[in-house]
Amino acid sequence: MDQNQTPSTATIDQTSTTTMNQNQTPSTAVSPMMIALKPVVKPLVIRAITFIFLLVSLIVITTDSFDTYDTNDFPITFKSTDIYAYRYMISADAIGMAYTLLLVLLTISQVKSGSPIDSGLSYFEFYSDKVILFLLATGAAAGLGLTVEYNRVVDIDLDQELKIQNFLNIANASASLLLLGSVSSFISSVISSLNLPRKSS
């Protein structure tokens, strides 16, 4: 009886061992880079969303223009860059995009090196997030506020008013996208504030 049971017991043991090895293989196959990347996936996604908002906002505002006439009835093209408030918006878009891209590259580079996010990068992220958030929010406010002020004092002929209104509507769309970018930047700022003690410890 014992001799008849021994092969089946050995077979069961081998099957169990094989099953355990197969089940354990995926967990041990996870690369260190994937483990290091997991905590920063959400912040990177939010920064990517911020970058997209700012990029679209920049494209919209820089291509916004309309045809009109100067004081001598000479045809000219009035561009968004002729208005200081929109220049500030363009600057906010460009600086915000450059900062967001820089931080994404620095974070990915840190993760690829296999080391945890150091305290230097954490403090840079913490303080610069606040500056960029202020810049984006004030840029959006400048663009949106200009339309409100213009609509309050406008008094020109209908044809010109329609052209300018269309011009301002496009600029408002750009300012709204910039505002959304500032909201996602605010979320990134909150995350960097919450993660600072953990990263710097």
Coordinates of C-alpha atoms in Angstrom, one line a residue:
M1 CA 0.0 0.0 0.0
D2 CA 2.8 2.4 0.9
Q3 CA 4.6 1.6 -2.3
N4 CA 1.5 2.3 -4.3
Q5 CA 0.9 5.7 -2.6
T6 CA 4.4 7.0 -2.9
P7 CA 4.4 7.8 -6.7
S8 CA 1.1 9.6 -6.4
T9 CA 2.3 11.6 -3.4
A10 CA 5.5 12.5 -5.3
T11 CA 3.4 13.5 -8.3
I12 CA 1.2 15.7 -6.2
D13 CA 4.2 17.3 -4.6
Q14 CA 5.8 18.0 -8.0
T15 CA 2.5 19.4 -9.3
S16 CA 2.1 21.7 -6.2
T17 CA 5.7 22.8 -6.5
T18 CA 5.3 23.6 -10.2
T19 CA 2.0 25.4 -9.6
M20 CA 3.6 27.5 -6.8
N21 CA 6.6 28.3 -9.0
Q22 CA 4.3 29.4 -11.9
N23 CA 2.3 31.5 -9.5
Q24 CA 5.3 33.2 -8.0
T25 CA 7.1 33.9 -11.3
P26 CA 5.1 37.0 -12.3
S27 CA 5.6 38.7 -8.9
T28 CA 9.3 38.2 -9.0
A29 CA 9.5 39.3 -12.7
V30 CA 8.4 42.9 -11.9
S31 CA 11.3 45.2 -12.8
P32 CA 12.7 47.7 -10.2
M33 CA 11.9 50.6 -12.7
M34 CA 8.2 49.7 -12.7
I35 CA 8.2 49.7 -8.9
A36 CA 9.9 53.1 -8.8
L37 CA 7.6 54.5 -11.5
K38 CA 4.3 53.5 -9.8
P39 CA 4.2 56.3 -7.2
V40 CA 4.9 59.0 -9.9
V41 CA 2.5 57.8 -12.5
K42 CA -0.5 59.9 -11.3
P43 CA 1.5 63.2 -11.0
L44 CA 3.0 62.6 -14.4
V45 CA -0.4 62.1 -16.0
I46 CA -1.7 65.3 -14.4
R47 CA 1.4 67.2 -15.7
A48 CA 0.8 65.8 -19.1
I49 CA -2.8 67.1 -19.0
T50 CA -1.5 70.5 -17.9
F51 CA 0.9 70.5 -20.8
I52 CA -1.9 69.7 -23.3
F53 CA -4.1 72.5 -22.0
L54 CA -1.2 75.0 -22.2
L55 CA -0.2 73.9 -25.7
V56 CA -3.7 74.2 -27.1
S57 CA -4.1 77.6 -25.3
L58 CA -0.9 78.8 -26.8
I59 CA -1.8 77.7 -30.4
V60 CA -5.2 79.4 -30.1
I61 CA -4.0 82.7 -28.8
T62 CA -1.0 83.1 -31.1
T63 CA -3.2 82.4 -34.2
D64 CA -6.0 84.8 -33.1
S65 CA -6.3 87.9 -35.4
F66 CA -8.7 90.0 -37.5
D67 CA -8.4 92.4 -40.4
T68 CA -9.2 96.1 -39.8
Y69 CA -8.1 99.6 -40.9
D70 CA -5.8 102.1 -39.3
T71 CA -6.6 105.8 -38.8
N72 CA -5.7 106.5 -42.5
D73 CA -8.0 103.7 -43.7
F74 CA -5.0 101.5 -44.6
P75 CA -5.8 97.8 -44.2
I76 CA -3.9 96.1 -41.3
T77 CA -4.0 92.8 -39.4
F78 CA -4.6 93.2 -35.7
K79 CA -3.0 90.3 -33.8
S80 CA -3.2 89.1 -30.2
T81 CA 0.4 90.0 -29.7
D82 CA -0.6 93.7 -30.1
I83 CA -2.4 93.6 -26.7
Y84 CA -0.3 93.4 -23.6
A85 CA -2.7 91.2 -21.7
Y86 CA -2.5 88.6 -24.4
R87 CA 1.3 88.9 -24.5
Y88 CA 1.3 88.0 -20.8
M89 CA -1.0 85.0 -21.5
I90 CA 1.4 83.8 -24.2
S91 CA 4.4 84.2 -21.8
A92 CA 2.5 82.3 -19.1
D93 CA 1.7 79.5 -21.6
A94 CA 5.2 79.2 -22.8
I95 CA 6.8 79.3 -19.4
G96 CA 4.3 76.8 -18.0
M97 CA 4.9 74.4 -20.8
A98 CA 8.7 74.6 -20.5
Y99 CA 8.5 74.1 -16.7
T100 CA 6.1 71.1 -17.0
L101 CA 8.2 69.4 -19.7
L102 CA 11.3 70.0 -17.6
L103 CA 9.8 68.5 -14.5
V104 CA 8.5 65.5 -16.4
L105 CA 11.9 64.8 -17.9
L106 CA 13.7 65.2 -14.5
T107 CA 11.2 62.8 -12.9
I108 CA 11.5 60.2 -15.6
S109 CA 15.3 60.5 -15.5
Q110 CA 15.4 60.1 -11.8
V111 CA 13.2 57.0 -12.0
K112 CA 15.3 55.5 -14.9
S113 CA 18.4 55.8 -12.7
G114 CA 16.8 53.4 -10.2
S115 CA 17.1 55.8 -7.3
P116 CA 14.2 57.3 -5.3
I117 CA 13.2 61.0 -5.9
D118 CA 15.8 63.0 -3.9
S119 CA 15.0 65.9 -1.6
G120 CA 16.6 68.4 -4.0
L121 CA 14.1 67.6 -6.7
S122 CA 11.3 67.4 -4.2
Y123 CA 11.9 71.0 -2.9
F124 CA 12.4 72.3 -6.4
E125 CA 9.0 70.8 -7.4
F126 CA 7.3 72.1 -4.2
Y127 CA 8.4 75.8 -4.6
S128 CA 8.3 76.0 -8.4
D129 CA 4.8 74.6 -8.5
K130 CA 3.6 77.5 -6.5
V131 CA 5.3 80.1 -8.8
I132 CA 4.0 78.5 -11.9
L133 CA 0.5 78.2 -10.5
F134 CA 0.5 81.9 -9.7
L135 CA 1.8 82.7 -13.2
L136 CA -0.9 80.6 -15.0
A137 CA -3.7 81.9 -12.8
T138 CA -2.9 85.5 -13.3
G139 CA -2.4 84.9 -17.1
A140 CA -5.9 83.5 -17.3
A141 CA -7.3 86.3 -15.2
A142 CA -5.7 88.9 -17.5
G143 CA -7.1 87.4 -20.6
L144 CA -10.7 86.9 -19.2
G145 CA -10.7 90.3 -17.6
L146 CA -9.9 92.1 -20.8
T147 CA -13.0 90.9 -22.5
V148 CA -15.2 92.0 -19.6
E149 CA -13.7 95.5 -19.7
Y150 CA -13.9 95.8 -23.5
N151 CA -17.6 94.8 -23.6
R152 CA -18.3 97.4 -21.0
V153 CA -16.9 100.3 -23.0
V154 CA -17.3 99.2 -26.6
D155 CA -19.0 101.7 -28.9
I156 CA -18.1 101.1 -32.6
D157 CA -19.8 100.2 -35.8
L158 CA -21.5 96.8 -36.1
D159 CA -19.1 95.3 -38.7
Q160 CA -16.0 96.1 -36.6
E161 CA -17.8 95.0 -33.5
L162 CA -18.5 91.5 -34.9
K163 CA -14.9 91.1 -36.0
I164 CA -13.6 92.2 -32.6
Q165 CA -16.1 90.1 -30.8
N166 CA -15.0 87.0 -32.7
F167 CA -11.4 87.9 -31.9
L168 CA -12.2 88.2 -28.2
N169 CA -14.2 85.0 -28.2
I170 CA -11.2 83.1 -29.5
A171 CA -9.0 84.8 -27.0
N172 CA -11.5 83.8 -24.2
A173 CA -11.3 80.2 -25.3
S174 CA -7.6 80.3 -25.0
A175 CA -7.8 82.0 -21.6
S176 CA -10.3 79.3 -20.5
L177 CA -7.9 76.6 -21.5
L178 CA -5.1 78.4 -19.6
L179 CA -7.4 78.5 -16.6
L180 CA -8.0 74.8 -16.8
G181 CA -4.2 74.4 -17.0
S182 CA -3.9 76.4 -13.8
V183 CA -6.4 74.1 -12.2
S184 CA -4.5 71.0 -13.1
S185 CA -1.3 72.8 -12.0
F186 CA -3.0 73.4 -8.7
I187 CA -3.6 69.7 -8.3
S188 CA 0.0 69.0 -9.1
S189 CA 1.0 71.6 -6.5
V190 CA -1.2 69.9 -3.8
I191 CA 0.3 66.5 -4.7
S192 CA 3.9 67.8 -4.4
S193 CA 3.0 69.4 -1.1
L194 CA 1.6 66.1 0.3
N195 CA 4.5 64.1 -1.1
L196 CA 7.3 66.4 0.2
P197 CA 7.7 64.9 3.7
R198 CA 7.7 61.3 2.3
K199 CA 10.1 62.1 -0.6
S200 CA 12.5 64.2 1.5
S201 CA 12.7 61.7 4.5

